[in-house]
Amino acid sequence: MQGCEVSARLRYWLTLASGMLECLCFAGVVFGYASLVFVLKEDGYFIDQCVSDPGGNDTATRADCSSQDEMFSLVFTIASFLNNFMNVVNGYVFDRFGTMITRLLGISLYTTGTLLVTFSSAALSELLFPALSCIAVGGILLLLTNMQVGNLFAAHRSTIITLYNGAFDSSSAVFLIIKILYEQGISLRSSFLFLSLCSIIHLARTFLLMPRTHIPYPLPQCYTYGVSCGKANTYNVEQFERNRHTAMAASGDNATAAPEDEAETQDTEKVASFKSCVLSWFFLWHLLWLSIMQLRHYLFIGTLNPMLNRLANNNPSLVSQYTNAFALTQLCGVLCAPWNGLIMDRHKGKPLAPGETEQEADLRSSSLSLFLTSLQCLLFSICASVPSLPLQYLTFVLQVLNRSFLYGGNAAFISIAFPSGHFGKVYGLVMSLSAVISLLQYACFALVKGPLGGDPFFVDIGLTVLTLLAFIHPVYIFIHCRRLAGSRKNHQADASGPAEAKL
């Protein structure tokens, strides 16, 4: 039995490490788009959108390229929209068909996207639209299947989920590496061909170090998966989950329970339905919390290149310097995200309050994480609104810190507040609905380009004020936890009262 446990733990750690590398090097590369735009402009993508200066001066033949910037922004808007919107389908596929099918779909999309960039050119600039969209959707599928690895380490579940989301954010630095290689003479085509060939690694990991269905929570003893001793594991996770719930229900029926406890059990079963999850206040406020901050981040990333050009007076070397600085800060996402997980897991190993469930303790810890994330976004939005080029260094730091907290906290909160059997669907629906709201970024970009004459100051101020609404979510969770604690105290007081009277 001990040998079985040692073998299982080794497999768990290999899965954790390889999943980290997968998320860090591949899953979220699309969010390094600002670095890629620099290379695409050098290669002449969408160059036909530039308007020549009527003065005839050769140095001014590309004076007005605002339409080119708009096309690049549209590519990212569509990719980022699909990155989230398709999660409603991704979540259903993951819950219904399991890990292997979901990963094969993600790998196929990701490889298709990298190959489309490989065979694109200035004459085929439109290929960027399906290419970046496939890379975005394929990458989020890889992240979705990896987040369940947190179930292998129960005491650090939220920390691992946030760590993977931080690695997802940091992978945007891959496009910075492609930019640096491009400046050293390595073509864009060669770099993306290499990314396409790396899909072999994803396939190997799918069959060797990932389950065919899902990783259960909590884990059964000596749980294993993948290929072992040359034979695929046939462990049925879904059957285990059904048996566990049946056993829990049976033990509940055999125990002597009061009518109030029976009513509470019925309420719990009712809450466990997917419909009740979607109609809950948890879902509504969490959707608002995510959507507002995500819109702020998407607009910032999608308009970063023209913003830097404006603040640097179109100095290419200065724009390149700040673009590199932004991409380098993205590497820190993997270092920032675990702090959020530690905040959410800080109560693990400590005794629960009398009558408190583990889920209630998790919710109580999550309220601080949600509040800090909202505060970070407010500070980031304020800095991004100030038209000062040196200040953007601080903006970059706050942006990567907040983004790593945002997406890691989003996934961790969903895993806490909703049943694990609905994780894929709830996560997918939240991301999909927030994607619809993120489409406002293109309207904001058009507003800046048109009526505001290229000055985004008033749009930035409006988004900063809107960010204040994100604080509703942590306040609601805090009040909810206080009410639960108060009701427990009242229930205990009522229960002890009659007993004392009898004495």
Coordinates of C-alpha atoms in Angstrom, one line a residue:
M1 CA 0.0 0.0 0.0
Q2 CA 2.9 2.4 0.9
G3 CA 4.5 1.7 -2.5
C4 CA 1.2 2.5 -4.2
E5 CA 1.1 5.9 -2.4
V6 CA 4.7 6.7 -3.3
S7 CA 4.0 6.0 -7.0
A8 CA 0.8 8.0 -6.9
R9 CA 2.5 11.0 -5.3
L10 CA 5.3 11.0 -7.8
R11 CA 2.8 11.0 -10.6
Y12 CA 0.9 13.9 -9.0
W13 CA 4.1 16.0 -8.8
L14 CA 5.0 15.2 -12.4
T15 CA 1.5 16.3 -13.4
L16 CA 1.8 19.5 -11.4
A17 CA 5.2 20.4 -12.8
S18 CA 4.4 19.6 -16.4
G19 CA 1.1 21.5 -16.2
M20 CA 3.0 24.5 -14.9
L21 CA 5.3 24.4 -17.9
E22 CA 2.4 24.0 -20.3
C23 CA 0.5 27.0 -18.9
L24 CA 3.7 29.1 -18.6
C25 CA 4.9 28.5 -22.2
F26 CA 1.7 28.1 -24.3
A27 CA -1.7 28.6 -22.8
G28 CA -2.0 32.4 -22.6
V29 CA 0.4 33.6 -25.2
V30 CA -2.3 35.6 -27.0
F31 CA -2.2 38.2 -24.1
G32 CA 1.3 39.2 -25.2
Y33 CA -0.3 40.6 -28.3
A34 CA 1.3 44.0 -27.8
S35 CA 4.8 42.5 -28.5
L36 CA 3.4 40.6 -31.5
V37 CA 1.9 43.8 -33.0
F38 CA 5.4 45.4 -33.0
V39 CA 6.6 42.5 -35.2
L40 CA 3.6 42.4 -37.4
K41 CA 3.9 46.1 -38.2
E42 CA 7.5 45.6 -39.1
D43 CA 6.5 42.8 -41.6
G44 CA 3.8 45.1 -43.1
Y45 CA 0.6 43.5 -41.9
F46 CA -2.5 45.6 -42.7
I47 CA -0.1 48.2 -44.3
D48 CA -2.8 49.0 -46.9
Q49 CA -4.8 50.6 -44.0
C50 CA -2.2 53.4 -43.7
V51 CA -2.9 56.7 -45.5
S52 CA -0.1 58.4 -47.3
D53 CA 0.7 62.0 -46.6
P54 CA -0.4 64.2 -49.6
G55 CA 2.9 66.2 -49.2
G56 CA 4.8 63.5 -51.1
N57 CA 7.6 63.3 -48.5
D58 CA 8.9 59.7 -48.4
T59 CA 9.4 59.8 -44.7
A60 CA 5.7 60.7 -44.2
T61 CA 4.2 58.1 -46.5
R62 CA 2.9 56.2 -43.5
A63 CA 2.0 59.2 -41.4
D64 CA -1.6 58.2 -40.6
C65 CA -1.8 54.5 -39.6
S66 CA -4.7 54.8 -37.2
S67 CA -6.8 52.5 -39.4
Q68 CA -4.0 49.9 -39.2
D69 CA -4.0 50.2 -35.4
E70 CA -7.8 49.7 -35.5
M71 CA -7.4 46.5 -37.4
F72 CA -4.8 45.1 -35.0
S73 CA -7.2 46.1 -32.1
L74 CA -10.0 44.3 -33.8
V75 CA -8.0 41.1 -34.1
F76 CA -7.3 41.1 -30.4
T77 CA -10.9 42.1 -29.5
I78 CA -12.3 39.1 -31.4
A79 CA -9.6 36.7 -30.0
S80 CA -10.2 37.8 -26.5
F81 CA -13.9 37.7 -26.9
L82 CA -13.8 34.1 -28.2
N83 CA -11.3 33.2 -25.5
N84 CA -14.0 33.8 -23.0
F85 CA -17.3 33.4 -24.9
M86 CA -16.4 29.8 -26.1
N87 CA -16.0 28.8 -22.5
V88 CA -19.6 28.0 -22.2
V89 CA -19.1 25.3 -24.8
N90 CA -15.7 24.4 -23.4
G91 CA -17.1 23.9 -19.9
Y92 CA -19.9 21.6 -21.2
V93 CA -17.4 19.6 -23.2
F94 CA -15.2 19.2 -20.2
D95 CA -18.0 18.2 -17.8
R96 CA -19.6 15.9 -20.3
F97 CA -16.7 14.2 -22.2
G98 CA -13.8 14.6 -19.8
T99 CA -10.2 15.6 -19.9
M100 CA -8.8 13.7 -22.8
I101 CA -11.4 14.8 -25.4
T102 CA -11.2 18.4 -24.2
R103 CA -7.4 18.5 -24.4
L104 CA -7.4 16.9 -27.9
L105 CA -9.9 19.6 -29.0
G106 CA -7.7 22.3 -27.5
I107 CA -4.5 21.0 -29.0
S108 CA -6.1 20.8 -32.4
L109 CA -7.3 24.5 -32.2
Y110 CA -4.0 25.7 -30.9
T111 CA -2.0 24.0 -33.6
T112 CA -4.3 25.3 -36.3
G113 CA -3.8 28.8 -35.0
T114 CA 0.0 28.6 -34.9
L115 CA 0.1 27.1 -38.4
L116 CA -2.2 29.9 -39.7
V117 CA 0.3 32.5 -38.4
T118 CA 3.1 30.5 -39.9
F119 CA 1.6 30.7 -43.4
S120 CA 0.3 34.2 -43.1
S121 CA 2.0 37.3 -44.7
A122 CA 1.4 41.0 -45.3
A123 CA -0.7 40.0 -48.3
L124 CA -2.7 37.5 -46.2
S125 CA -3.1 39.7 -43.1
E126 CA -6.7 38.6 -42.6
L127 CA -5.4 35.1 -41.5
L128 CA -4.6 36.8 -38.2
F129 CA -8.3 36.8 -37.3
P130 CA -8.9 33.0 -37.3
A131 CA -5.3 32.4 -36.2
L132 CA -5.3 34.4 -32.9
S133 CA -8.8 33.2 -32.2
C134 CA -7.8 29.6 -32.4
I135 CA -4.7 30.2 -30.3
A136 CA -6.8 31.9 -27.6
V137 CA -9.5 29.2 -27.4
G138 CA -7.0 26.4 -27.6
G139 CA -5.0 28.0 -24.8
I140 CA -7.9 28.4 -22.5
L141 CA -8.8 24.7 -23.0
L142 CA -5.4 23.7 -21.8
L143 CA -5.8 25.9 -18.7
L144 CA -9.3 24.5 -18.0
T145 CA -8.1 20.9 -18.0
N146 CA -5.0 21.8 -15.8
M147 CA -6.9 23.6 -13.1
Q148 CA -8.3 20.3 -11.8
V149 CA -4.7 19.3 -10.8
G150 CA -5.4 21.3 -7.6
N151 CA -7.7 18.4 -6.5
L152 CA -4.5 16.3 -6.2
F153 CA -3.3 18.5 -3.4
A154 CA -6.3 19.2 -1.2
A155 CA -4.5 21.4 1.4
H156 CA -3.2 23.7 -1.3
R157 CA -6.1 23.5 -3.8
S158 CA -6.7 27.2 -4.3
T159 CA -3.0 28.0 -4.3
I160 CA -2.4 25.6 -7.2
I161 CA -5.4 26.9 -9.1
T162 CA -4.1 30.5 -8.8
L163 CA -0.6 29.4 -9.6
Y164 CA -1.8 27.9 -12.9
N165 CA -3.7 31.0 -13.7
G166 CA -0.6 33.1 -12.9
A167 CA 1.4 30.9 -15.3
F168 CA -1.3 31.4 -17.9
D169 CA -0.8 35.2 -17.5
S170 CA 3.0 34.9 -17.6
S171 CA 2.9 33.0 -20.9
S172 CA 2.1 36.2 -22.7
A173 CA 5.9 36.9 -22.4
V174 CA 6.4 34.2 -25.1
F175 CA 5.5 36.8 -27.8
L176 CA 8.2 39.1 -26.3
I177 CA 10.7 36.2 -26.9
I178 CA 9.4 36.0 -30.5
K179 CA 9.9 39.8 -30.8
I180 CA 13.5 39.6 -29.5
L181 CA 14.3 36.7 -31.8
Y182 CA 12.8 38.6 -34.7
E183 CA 15.2 41.5 -33.9
Q184 CA 18.0 39.0 -34.0
G185 CA 17.1 37.8 -37.4
I186 CA 14.8 34.8 -36.8
S187 CA 11.6 35.2 -38.8
L188 CA 8.0 35.2 -37.4
R189 CA 7.3 32.1 -39.5
S190 CA 10.1 30.1 -37.9
S191 CA 9.0 30.9 -34.4
F192 CA 5.4 29.9 -35.0
L193 CA 6.4 26.7 -36.8
F194 CA 8.3 25.8 -33.6
L195 CA 5.2 26.5 -31.5
S196 CA 3.3 24.2 -33.8
L197 CA 5.7 21.3 -33.4
C198 CA 5.5 21.7 -29.6
S199 CA 2.0 20.2 -29.8
I200 CA 3.7 16.8 -29.7
I201 CA 4.5 17.6 -26.1
H202 CA 0.9 18.4 -25.3
L203 CA -0.2 15.1 -26.9
A204 CA 2.3 13.1 -24.9
R205 CA 1.2 14.8 -21.6
T206 CA -2.5 14.1 -22.5
F207 CA -2.0 10.4 -22.6
L208 CA 0.7 9.9 -20.0
L209 CA 0.1 12.5 -17.2
M210 CA -3.6 13.4 -17.4
P211 CA -6.8 11.4 -16.6
R212 CA -9.2 10.3 -19.2
T213 CA -12.2 11.7 -17.4
H214 CA -11.8 14.0 -14.3
I215 CA -9.8 14.2 -11.1
P216 CA -12.2 13.7 -8.2
Y217 CA -12.3 15.8 -5.0
P218 CA -11.6 14.5 -2.4
L219 CA -9.3 11.9 -3.8
P220 CA -9.8 8.2 -3.2
Q221 CA -6.9 6.3 -1.8
C222 CA -4.1 5.4 -4.2
Y223 CA -5.9 7.3 -7.0
T224 CA -4.0 7.1 -10.3
Y225 CA -4.5 7.9 -14.0
G226 CA -2.7 8.0 -17.3
V227 CA -0.6 5.1 -18.6
S228 CA 0.9 2.8 -16.0
C229 CA 3.0 -0.3 -16.7
G230 CA 2.1 -0.1 -20.4
K231 CA -1.6 -0.3 -19.7
A232 CA -4.1 2.5 -19.6
N233 CA -5.9 3.1 -16.2
T234 CA -9.5 2.2 -16.3
Y235 CA -10.5 3.9 -13.1
N236 CA -14.0 5.3 -13.3
V237 CA -14.0 8.7 -11.6
E238 CA -17.7 9.3 -12.2
Q239 CA -18.6 6.0 -10.6
F240 CA -16.5 6.9 -7.5
E241 CA -18.4 10.3 -7.3
R242 CA -21.8 8.5 -7.5
N243 CA -20.8 6.0 -4.8
R244 CA -19.5 8.7 -2.5
H245 CA -22.7 10.8 -2.8
T246 CA -24.8 7.7 -2.2
A247 CA -22.8 6.7 0.9
M248 CA -23.1 10.3 2.2
A249 CA -26.9 10.2 1.6
A250 CA -27.2 6.8 3.3
S251 CA -25.3 7.9 6.4
G252 CA -27.5 11.0 6.6
D253 CA -30.7 8.9 6.5
N254 CA -29.4 6.5 9.1
A255 CA -28.4 9.3 11.5
T256 CA -31.0 10.7 13.9
A257 CA -31.6 14.1 12.4
A258 CA -33.9 16.9 13.5
P259 CA -36.5 18.3 11.1
E260 CA -34.5 21.4 10.7
D261 CA -31.5 19.3 9.6
E262 CA -33.6 17.5 7.1
A263 CA -34.8 20.8 5.7
E264 CA -31.2 22.0 5.5
T265 CA -30.2 18.8 3.6
Q266 CA -33.1 19.4 1.1
D267 CA -31.9 23.0 0.6
T268 CA -28.4 21.8 0.0
E269 CA -29.6 19.4 -2.7
K270 CA -31.6 22.1 -4.3
V271 CA -28.6 24.5 -4.4
A272 CA -26.6 21.7 -6.0
S273 CA -28.5 22.1 -9.3
F274 CA -26.9 24.0 -12.1
K275 CA -30.0 26.2 -12.5
S276 CA -29.8 27.3 -8.9
C277 CA -26.1 28.1 -9.2
V278 CA -26.8 30.4 -12.2
L279 CA -29.7 32.1 -10.4
S280 CA -27.8 32.8 -7.2
W281 CA -26.5 36.1 -6.0
F282 CA -23.0 34.6 -5.8
F283 CA -23.1 34.1 -9.6
L284 CA -24.5 37.5 -10.4
W285 CA -22.1 39.5 -8.3
H286 CA -19.2 37.4 -9.3
L287 CA -20.1 37.9 -13.0
L288 CA -20.2 41.7 -12.4
W289 CA -16.9 41.6 -10.5
L290 CA -15.1 39.7 -13.3
S291 CA -16.7 41.6 -16.2
I292 CA -15.8 45.1 -15.1
M293 CA -12.1 44.3 -14.4
Q294 CA -11.7 42.2 -17.5
L295 CA -13.0 45.0 -19.7
R296 CA -10.5 47.3 -18.1
H297 CA -7.6 44.9 -18.8
Y298 CA -8.7 44.0 -22.4
L299 CA -9.0 47.7 -23.4
F300 CA -5.6 48.4 -21.9
I301 CA -3.9 45.6 -23.7
G302 CA -5.7 46.2 -27.0
T303 CA -4.8 49.9 -27.1
L304 CA -1.3 49.7 -25.5
N305 CA 0.6 50.1 -28.7
P306 CA -1.2 53.3 -29.9
M307 CA -1.1 54.7 -26.4
L308 CA 2.7 54.2 -26.2
N309 CA 3.1 55.7 -29.7
R310 CA 1.1 58.8 -28.6
L311 CA 3.0 59.3 -25.3
A312 CA 6.4 58.6 -26.9
N313 CA 5.7 61.0 -29.8
N314 CA 6.0 58.0 -32.3
N315 CA 9.6 57.3 -31.3
P316 CA 10.0 53.6 -32.4
S317 CA 12.9 52.9 -30.0
L318 CA 11.1 54.3 -27.0
V319 CA 7.9 52.4 -27.9
S320 CA 10.0 49.2 -28.3
Q321 CA 11.6 49.8 -24.8
Y322 CA 8.2 50.2 -23.1
T323 CA 6.7 47.3 -25.0
N324 CA 9.6 45.1 -23.8
A325 CA 9.1 46.4 -20.2
F326 CA 5.4 45.5 -20.4
A327 CA 6.1 42.0 -21.7
L328 CA 8.8 41.4 -19.1
T329 CA 6.4 42.3 -16.3
Q330 CA 4.0 39.7 -17.6
L331 CA 6.6 37.1 -16.5
C332 CA 5.9 38.1 -12.9
G333 CA 2.3 36.8 -13.1
V334 CA 3.4 33.4 -12.0
L335 CA 5.1 34.9 -9.0
C336 CA 2.1 37.1 -8.0
A337 CA -0.7 34.6 -8.4
P338 CA 0.2 32.1 -5.6
W339 CA -0.1 34.9 -3.0
N340 CA -3.7 35.1 -3.8
G341 CA -4.0 31.3 -3.4
L342 CA -2.2 31.5 0.0
I343 CA -4.7 34.2 1.1
M344 CA -7.6 31.9 0.2
D345 CA -6.0 28.8 1.8
R346 CA -4.8 30.6 4.9
H347 CA -7.4 28.9 7.1
K348 CA -6.4 25.4 6.0
G349 CA -5.2 23.2 8.8
K350 CA -6.9 25.4 11.4
P351 CA -10.0 24.2 13.4
L352 CA -13.3 25.3 12.1
A353 CA -15.7 27.4 14.2
P354 CA -18.4 25.4 15.9
G355 CA -21.0 24.4 13.4
E356 CA -19.0 25.9 10.5
T357 CA -18.6 23.8 7.3
E358 CA -15.4 23.7 5.2
Q359 CA -17.2 25.6 2.4
E360 CA -18.2 28.4 4.7
A361 CA -14.6 28.7 5.9
D362 CA -13.4 28.8 2.3
L363 CA -16.0 31.6 1.5
R364 CA -14.9 33.6 4.5
S365 CA -11.3 33.5 3.3
S366 CA -12.2 34.4 -0.3
S367 CA -13.8 37.7 0.7
L368 CA -10.4 39.2 1.5
S369 CA -9.0 38.0 -1.8
L370 CA -11.9 39.5 -3.8
F371 CA -11.5 42.8 -2.0
L372 CA -7.8 43.1 -2.6
T373 CA -8.3 42.2 -6.3
S374 CA -10.9 45.0 -6.7
L375 CA -8.5 47.5 -4.9
Q376 CA -5.6 46.6 -7.2
C377 CA -7.8 47.1 -10.3
L378 CA -8.8 50.6 -9.0
L379 CA -5.2 51.6 -8.5
F380 CA -4.2 50.1 -11.9
S381 CA -7.0 52.0 -13.7
I382 CA -6.0 55.3 -12.0
C383 CA -2.4 55.0 -13.1
A384 CA -3.4 54.0 -16.7
S385 CA -5.5 57.1 -16.9
V386 CA -2.6 59.5 -16.2
P387 CA -0.9 60.5 -19.5
S388 CA 2.6 60.1 -18.2
L389 CA 5.0 57.8 -20.0
P390 CA 7.3 57.0 -17.0
L391 CA 4.3 56.3 -14.8
Q392 CA 3.4 53.4 -17.1
Y393 CA 6.1 51.3 -15.5
L394 CA 4.0 51.3 -12.3
T395 CA 0.9 50.7 -14.4
F396 CA 2.5 47.6 -15.9
V397 CA 3.3 46.3 -12.4
L398 CA -0.2 46.9 -11.1
Q399 CA -1.7 45.4 -14.3
V400 CA 0.1 42.1 -14.0
L401 CA -0.5 41.9 -10.3
N402 CA -4.2 42.5 -10.7
R403 CA -4.6 40.2 -13.7
S404 CA -2.9 37.3 -11.9
F405 CA -5.2 37.9 -8.8
L406 CA -8.3 38.3 -11.1
Y407 CA -8.2 35.1 -13.1
G408 CA -6.8 32.9 -10.3
G409 CA -9.3 34.2 -7.9
N410 CA -12.1 33.7 -10.4
A411 CA -11.4 30.0 -10.8
A412 CA -10.7 29.4 -7.1
F413 CA -13.9 31.2 -6.1
I414 CA -16.0 29.2 -8.5
S415 CA -14.5 25.9 -7.2
I416 CA -15.4 27.0 -3.6
A417 CA -18.9 28.5 -4.1
F418 CA -20.4 26.0 -6.5
P419 CA -20.5 22.2 -6.7
S420 CA -17.5 20.5 -8.3
G421 CA -19.7 18.7 -10.7
H422 CA -20.8 22.0 -12.3
F423 CA -17.3 23.6 -12.2
G424 CA -16.8 23.5 -16.0
K425 CA -20.2 24.7 -16.8
V426 CA -20.3 27.5 -14.2
Y427 CA -16.7 28.6 -15.1
G428 CA -17.6 28.5 -18.8
L429 CA -20.8 30.5 -18.4
V430 CA -19.2 33.2 -16.3
M431 CA -16.4 33.6 -18.8
S432 CA -18.8 33.6 -21.7
L433 CA -21.1 36.2 -20.3
S434 CA -18.1 38.4 -19.3
A435 CA -16.9 38.1 -22.9
V436 CA -20.1 39.7 -24.2
I437 CA -19.4 42.7 -21.9
S438 CA -15.8 42.8 -23.0
L439 CA -17.0 43.6 -26.6
L440 CA -17.5 47.1 -25.2
Q441 CA -13.7 47.5 -25.6
Y442 CA -14.0 48.0 -29.4
A443 CA -16.8 50.6 -28.9
C444 CA -14.5 52.4 -26.5
F445 CA -11.6 52.3 -29.0
A446 CA -13.9 53.7 -31.7
L447 CA -15.0 56.4 -29.3
V448 CA -11.4 57.4 -28.6
K449 CA -10.5 57.4 -32.3
G450 CA -13.6 59.4 -33.3
P451 CA -15.2 61.9 -31.1
L452 CA -12.4 62.1 -28.6
G453 CA -9.7 62.7 -31.2
G454 CA -7.4 60.0 -30.0
D455 CA -7.3 61.1 -26.4
P456 CA -8.6 58.2 -24.2
F457 CA -8.6 60.3 -20.9
F458 CA -12.4 60.5 -20.5
V459 CA -12.9 56.8 -21.4
D460 CA -10.2 55.9 -18.8
I461 CA -12.0 58.0 -16.2
G462 CA -15.3 56.4 -16.9
L463 CA -13.8 52.9 -16.6
T464 CA -12.1 53.9 -13.3
V465 CA -15.5 55.0 -11.9
L466 CA -17.1 51.8 -13.2
T467 CA -14.4 49.7 -11.3
L468 CA -15.9 50.9 -8.0
L469 CA -18.9 48.5 -8.7
A470 CA -16.5 45.5 -8.3
F471 CA -16.4 46.1 -4.6
I472 CA -20.0 45.0 -4.3
H473 CA -18.9 41.3 -4.6
P474 CA -16.5 41.1 -1.7
V475 CA -18.8 43.1 0.5
Y476 CA -21.7 40.7 -0.3
I477 CA -19.6 37.7 0.5
F478 CA -18.5 39.3 3.8
I479 CA -22.1 40.1 4.8
H480 CA -23.2 36.6 3.8
C481 CA -20.5 34.9 6.0
R482 CA -21.4 37.2 8.9
R483 CA -25.1 36.2 8.6
L484 CA -24.1 32.5 8.6
A485 CA -22.0 33.0 11.7
G486 CA -24.9 34.9 13.4
S487 CA -27.5 32.2 12.5
R488 CA -25.2 29.5 13.9
K489 CA -24.9 31.3 17.2
N490 CA -28.6 31.8 17.5
H491 CA -29.2 28.2 16.6
Q492 CA -26.8 27.0 19.3
A493 CA -28.4 29.4 21.8
D494 CA -31.9 28.0 21.0
A495 CA -30.6 24.4 21.3
S496 CA -28.9 25.0 24.7
G497 CA -31.9 26.9 26.1
P498 CA -34.4 23.9 26.4
A499 CA -31.6 21.7 27.7
E500 CA -30.8 24.1 30.6
A501 CA -34.6 24.4 31.3
K502 CA -34.9 20.7 31.7
L503 CA -32.0 20.7 34.2

